[in-house]
Every structure is written in structure tokens, then in C-alpha cells.
Coordinates of C-alpha atoms in Angstrom, one line a residue:
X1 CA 57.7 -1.6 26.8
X2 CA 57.5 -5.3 27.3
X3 CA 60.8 -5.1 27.4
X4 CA 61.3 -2.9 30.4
X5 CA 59.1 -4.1 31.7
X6 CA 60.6 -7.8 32.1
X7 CA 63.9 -6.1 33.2
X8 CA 63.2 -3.3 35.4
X9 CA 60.8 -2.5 38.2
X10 CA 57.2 -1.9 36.6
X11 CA 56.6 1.3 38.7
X12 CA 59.5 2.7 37.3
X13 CA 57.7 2.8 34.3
X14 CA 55.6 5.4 33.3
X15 CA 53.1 4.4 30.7
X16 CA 50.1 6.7 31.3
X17 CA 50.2 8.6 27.7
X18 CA 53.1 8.0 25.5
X19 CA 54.3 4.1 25.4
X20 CA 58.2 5.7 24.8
X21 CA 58.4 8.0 27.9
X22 CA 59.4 6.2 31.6
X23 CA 61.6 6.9 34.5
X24 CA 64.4 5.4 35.4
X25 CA 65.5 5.7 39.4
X26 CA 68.4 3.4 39.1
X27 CA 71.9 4.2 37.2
X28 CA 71.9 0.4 36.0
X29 CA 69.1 0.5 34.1
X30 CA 69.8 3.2 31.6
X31 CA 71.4 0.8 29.5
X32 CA 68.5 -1.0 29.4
X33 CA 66.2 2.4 28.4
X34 CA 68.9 3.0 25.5
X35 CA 68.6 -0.5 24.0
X36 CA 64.7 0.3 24.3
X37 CA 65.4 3.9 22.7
X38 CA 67.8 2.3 19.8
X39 CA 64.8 -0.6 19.0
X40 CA 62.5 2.0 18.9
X41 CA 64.5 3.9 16.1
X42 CA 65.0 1.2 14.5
X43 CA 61.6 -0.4 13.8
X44 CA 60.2 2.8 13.1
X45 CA 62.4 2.8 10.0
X46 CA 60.9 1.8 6.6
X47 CA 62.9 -0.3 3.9
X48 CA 64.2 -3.7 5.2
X49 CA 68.4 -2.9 4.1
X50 CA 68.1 0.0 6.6
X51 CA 66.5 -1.6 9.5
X52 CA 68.2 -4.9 9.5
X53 CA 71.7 -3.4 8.2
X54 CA 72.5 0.0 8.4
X55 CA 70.8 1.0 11.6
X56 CA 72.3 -2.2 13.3
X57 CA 75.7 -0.3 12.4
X58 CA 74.3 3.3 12.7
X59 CA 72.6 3.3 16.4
X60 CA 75.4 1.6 18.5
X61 CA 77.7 4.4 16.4
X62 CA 74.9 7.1 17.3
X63 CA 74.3 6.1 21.0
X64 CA 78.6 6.8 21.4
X65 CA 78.1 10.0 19.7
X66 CA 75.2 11.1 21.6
X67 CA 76.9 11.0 24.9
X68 CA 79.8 13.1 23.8
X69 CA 77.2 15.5 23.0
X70 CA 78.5 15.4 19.2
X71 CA 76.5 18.0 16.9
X72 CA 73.9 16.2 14.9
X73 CA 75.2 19.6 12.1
X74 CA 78.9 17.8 12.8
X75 CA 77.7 14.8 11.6
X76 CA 76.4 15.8 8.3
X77 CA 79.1 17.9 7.5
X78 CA 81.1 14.9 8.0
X79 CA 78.6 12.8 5.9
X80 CA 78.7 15.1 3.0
X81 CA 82.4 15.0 2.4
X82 CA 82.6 11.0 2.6
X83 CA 79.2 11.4 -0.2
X84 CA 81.5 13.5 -2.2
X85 CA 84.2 11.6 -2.3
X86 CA 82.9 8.4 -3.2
X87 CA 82.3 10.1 -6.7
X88 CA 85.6 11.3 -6.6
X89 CA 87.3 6.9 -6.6
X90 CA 84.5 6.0 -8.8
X91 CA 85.5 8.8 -11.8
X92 CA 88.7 6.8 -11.6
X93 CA 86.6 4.2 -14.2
X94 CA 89.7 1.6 -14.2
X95 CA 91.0 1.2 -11.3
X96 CA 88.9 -2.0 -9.8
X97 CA 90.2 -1.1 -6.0
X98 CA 89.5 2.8 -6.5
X99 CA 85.8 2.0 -7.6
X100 CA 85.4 -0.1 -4.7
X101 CA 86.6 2.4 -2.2
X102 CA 84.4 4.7 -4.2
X103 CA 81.6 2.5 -3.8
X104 CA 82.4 1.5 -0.5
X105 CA 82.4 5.2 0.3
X106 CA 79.0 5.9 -0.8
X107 CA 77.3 3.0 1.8
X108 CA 79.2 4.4 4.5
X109 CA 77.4 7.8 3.7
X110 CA 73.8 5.7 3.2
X111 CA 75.2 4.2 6.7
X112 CA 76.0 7.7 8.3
X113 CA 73.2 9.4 6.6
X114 CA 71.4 7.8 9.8
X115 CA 73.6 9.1 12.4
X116 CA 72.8 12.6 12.3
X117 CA 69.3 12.0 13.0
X118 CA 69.5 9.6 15.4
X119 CA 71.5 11.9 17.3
X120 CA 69.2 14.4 17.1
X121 CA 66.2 12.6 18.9
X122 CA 68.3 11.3 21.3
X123 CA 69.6 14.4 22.4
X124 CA 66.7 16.3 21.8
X125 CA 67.7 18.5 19.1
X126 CA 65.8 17.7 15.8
X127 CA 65.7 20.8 14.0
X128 CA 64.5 22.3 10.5
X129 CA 67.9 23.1 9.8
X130 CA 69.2 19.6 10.1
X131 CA 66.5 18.1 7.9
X132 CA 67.5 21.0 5.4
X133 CA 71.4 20.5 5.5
X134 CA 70.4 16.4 5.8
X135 CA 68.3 16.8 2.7
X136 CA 71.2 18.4 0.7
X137 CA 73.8 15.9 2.3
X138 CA 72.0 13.0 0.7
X139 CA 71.3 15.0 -2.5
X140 CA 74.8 16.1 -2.9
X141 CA 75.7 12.3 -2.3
X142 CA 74.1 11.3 -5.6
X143 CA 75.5 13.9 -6.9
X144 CA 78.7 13.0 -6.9
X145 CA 78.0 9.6 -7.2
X146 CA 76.3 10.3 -10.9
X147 CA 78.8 12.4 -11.8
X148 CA 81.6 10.3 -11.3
X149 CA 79.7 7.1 -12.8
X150 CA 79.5 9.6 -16.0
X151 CA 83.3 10.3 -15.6
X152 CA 84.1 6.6 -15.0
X153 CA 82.5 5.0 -17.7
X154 CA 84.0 7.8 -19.9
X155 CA 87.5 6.8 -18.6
X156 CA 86.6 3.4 -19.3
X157 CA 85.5 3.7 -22.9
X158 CA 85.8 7.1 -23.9
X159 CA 82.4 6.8 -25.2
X160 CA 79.9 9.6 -26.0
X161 CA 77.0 7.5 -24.8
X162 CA 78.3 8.7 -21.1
X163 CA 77.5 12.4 -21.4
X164 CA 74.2 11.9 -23.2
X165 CA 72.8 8.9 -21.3
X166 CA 74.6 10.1 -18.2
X167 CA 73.3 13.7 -18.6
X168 CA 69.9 12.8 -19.3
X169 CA 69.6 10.7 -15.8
X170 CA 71.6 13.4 -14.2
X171 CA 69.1 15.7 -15.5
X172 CA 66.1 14.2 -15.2
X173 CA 67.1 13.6 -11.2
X174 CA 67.9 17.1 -10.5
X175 CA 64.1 18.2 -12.0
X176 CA 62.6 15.2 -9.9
X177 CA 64.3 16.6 -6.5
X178 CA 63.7 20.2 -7.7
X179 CA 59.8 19.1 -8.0
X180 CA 59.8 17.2 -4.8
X181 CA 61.5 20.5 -2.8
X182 CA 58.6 22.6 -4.5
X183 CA 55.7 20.7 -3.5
X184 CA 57.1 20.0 0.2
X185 CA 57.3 24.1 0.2
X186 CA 53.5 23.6 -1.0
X187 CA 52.3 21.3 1.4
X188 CA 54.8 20.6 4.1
X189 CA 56.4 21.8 7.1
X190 CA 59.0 19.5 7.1
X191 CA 62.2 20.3 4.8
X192 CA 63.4 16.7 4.5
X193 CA 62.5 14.6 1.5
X194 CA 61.5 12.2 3.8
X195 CA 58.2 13.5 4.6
X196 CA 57.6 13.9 0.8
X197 CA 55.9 10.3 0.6
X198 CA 53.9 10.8 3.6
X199 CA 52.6 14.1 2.8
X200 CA 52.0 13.7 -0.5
X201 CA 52.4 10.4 -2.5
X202 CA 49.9 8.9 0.4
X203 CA 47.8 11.5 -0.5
X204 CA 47.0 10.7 -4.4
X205 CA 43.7 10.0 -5.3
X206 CA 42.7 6.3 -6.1
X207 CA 42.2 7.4 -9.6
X208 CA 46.1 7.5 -9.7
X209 CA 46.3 3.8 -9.6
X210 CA 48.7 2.6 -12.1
X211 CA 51.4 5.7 -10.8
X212 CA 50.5 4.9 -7.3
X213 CA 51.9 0.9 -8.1
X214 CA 55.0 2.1 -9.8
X215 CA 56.1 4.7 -7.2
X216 CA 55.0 2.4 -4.5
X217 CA 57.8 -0.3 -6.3
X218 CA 60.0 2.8 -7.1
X219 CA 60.4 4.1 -3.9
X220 CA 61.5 0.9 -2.8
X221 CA 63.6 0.0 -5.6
X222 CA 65.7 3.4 -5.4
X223 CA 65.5 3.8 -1.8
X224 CA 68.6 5.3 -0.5
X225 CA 69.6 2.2 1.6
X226 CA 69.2 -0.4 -1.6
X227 CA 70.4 1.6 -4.3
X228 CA 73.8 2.2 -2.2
X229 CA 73.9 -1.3 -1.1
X230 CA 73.5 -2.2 -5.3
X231 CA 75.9 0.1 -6.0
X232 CA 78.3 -1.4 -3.8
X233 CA 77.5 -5.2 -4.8
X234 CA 78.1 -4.4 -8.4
X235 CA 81.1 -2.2 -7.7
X236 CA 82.6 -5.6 -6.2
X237 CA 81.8 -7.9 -8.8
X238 CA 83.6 -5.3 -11.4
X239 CA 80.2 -4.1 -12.9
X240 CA 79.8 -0.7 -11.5

């Protein structure tokens, strides 16, 4: 609001009960109230890869899409076939430049994973549905991203170790999400997996402390926006 303030006339501003709401009277302002829209997005975002990398690439892509009133549902769709082919290059296993393009693919699905939303709150249509179909874009993302790490490193060095080790992980994630989706229908009106930490995790008794300090690193640690910007830095140093 400082912001708007140092930029456009104050009594423009409306500022009475929400700090986010204002009126603007002149055209030449709105790009001023969009870059204060866009910040506001962005700093309510949590893990530092996706506010100082991804949403820097996500809003300016968002703000374009928003005003050719693209569907946030469009979005996703598009997002889940990018996440699904990035497991597609990275089953390749040999190929240095397809398991790059692979990895390469799954960041740009981390980076679009963003867009949908942020089209939805600027044009006003956050939905249910769209946390539901976001939820199972992200979900389907890993997905394919596990499965073709399995294939890949079966390609590589057709090993065993790749279906049991893989497997396990692939099965022990599929029970974690498949826990998280049950206790959000328990406890939550919100169907995206986002909410899942701050309706629940926050809620664990202090008695929980020793789980409470290894989710709190956890969900850091494997936070969409870091794990796919890992798997892309070891996909280009030929470690994937």
C-alpha cells in the first residue's frame, strides 16, 4: 500500500478494511495496481525457490494470461501434460540431452503449477474444482517423474535395485498423498494439499516435537519448488 500510495493519488485509495482493496479513477494507474497485485502474490508465497524464482517467471506469465481471460482449468490441463512428459525424456536413462529436457520439463511444470492459481485470484475465479484438478496436476507430475527415474535408471543399468527401491519410494508416496487426501476430507474444506500443513501439521500437539522438527525440515526439503529445481541441477551435472 506504501507503494500506491507514493505513486498514485492517496484518495484513490481505499484503505478502510482490507489493505489489498482500492480504487483506481485513472487508466494509467492500473499498471501500477497490477505490480501491487503481483507483489502481493508473491510474498504471500512460502519456500524462498518459489518466491524469488518461479513466481518472478510465473506472475508476469499469469498477468498476460489473465487479461485474455485464459481458463485457470486451461492452464492445468496444459500443466499436467508438460508434468507427464518430463517422465516420459527422463525414462530415456542415457540419453544426457533427453534427461535434461526431461528434467527441464518438470521445473517448467513446478513454474506453471503457479499459473493456474494466480489466474484464478486475479480474475476472480478460485474454485474447489481447480484446487482438486491442481492437486492431481502436481500429483500426477511426480508421478511420472518417479516412474520414469525407475525406468531410467533401469535403462542405465538394467539393475533390479530400480523396481524394488524405486517401487518402495513410489509406494510409500502414493500412501503418504492417499493419507494426506483423507485427513483434508476429515478436517478441511479445501481440496488442495496445500492447506494440509496449515490445517493440520500446525495443529499437532507440542508433545509431537521431534515429528514436528523433521516435517518442519521435510516440508522444506521436498517442497515442490526445491525438489524440481534439485532435480533439474542434478539432471545437468549428469547425476539425475
Amino acid at each position: 500500500i506504501c507503494m500506491l500510495q507514493s505513486r498514485l493519488q492517496i484518495r484513490n485509495i481505499q484503505n478502510e478494511t482490507d489493505n489489498s482493496t482500492f480504487l483506481l479513477n485513472r487508466l494509467k494507474d492500473i499498471a501500477v495496481a497490477e505490480k501491487f497485485l503481483a507483489e502481493n502474490i508473491r510474498f504471500a508465497t512460502t519456500g524462498p525457490v518459489a518466491k524469488h524464482l518461479n513466481k518472478r517467471i510465473s506472475l508476469p506469465i499469469s498477468m498476460l494470461l489473465s487479461k485474455m481471460w485464459i481458463s485457470p482449468h486451461a492452464i492445468t490441463t496444459v500443466n499436467i501434460i508438460i508434468g507427464l512428459f518430463s517422465g516420459v525424456f527422463i525414462a530415456d536413462g542415457q540419453n544426457y540431452w533427453a534427461i535434461l529436457f526431461g528434467a527441464f520439463l518438470f521445473q517448467t511444470a513446478s513454474v506453471a503449477d503457479g499459473c493456474d492459481g494466480e489466474v484464478a485470484k486475479l480474475t476472480f475465479r478460485a474454485s474447489r474444482f481447480g484446487q482438486f484438478i491442481d492437486t492431481i496436476s502436481d500429483n500426477l507430475a511426480l508421478l511420472s517423474l518417479m516412474i520414469g527415474l525407475i525406468a531410467g535408471y533401469w535403462q542405465a543399468t538394467q539393475s533390479s535395485i530400480a523396481f524394488w527401491v524405486g517401487g518402495s519410494l513410489l509406494g510409500s508416496a502414493v500412501l503418504t498423498v492417499a493419507l494426506m487426501i483423507r485427513v483434508m476430507k476429515q478436517r478441511s474444506n479445501s481440496a488442495s494439499l496445500v492447506a494440509f500443513d496449515k490445517d493440520f501439521i500446525q495443529h499437532l500437539p507440542k508433545s509431537y516435537g521431534w515429528l514436528l522438527s523433521l516435517i518442519g525440515w521435510g516440508k522444506y526439503l521436498l517442497k515442490k519448488d526445491l525438489f524440481s529445481l534439485s532435480v533439474l541441477a542434478f539432471a545437468i551435472v549428469g547425476k539425475l
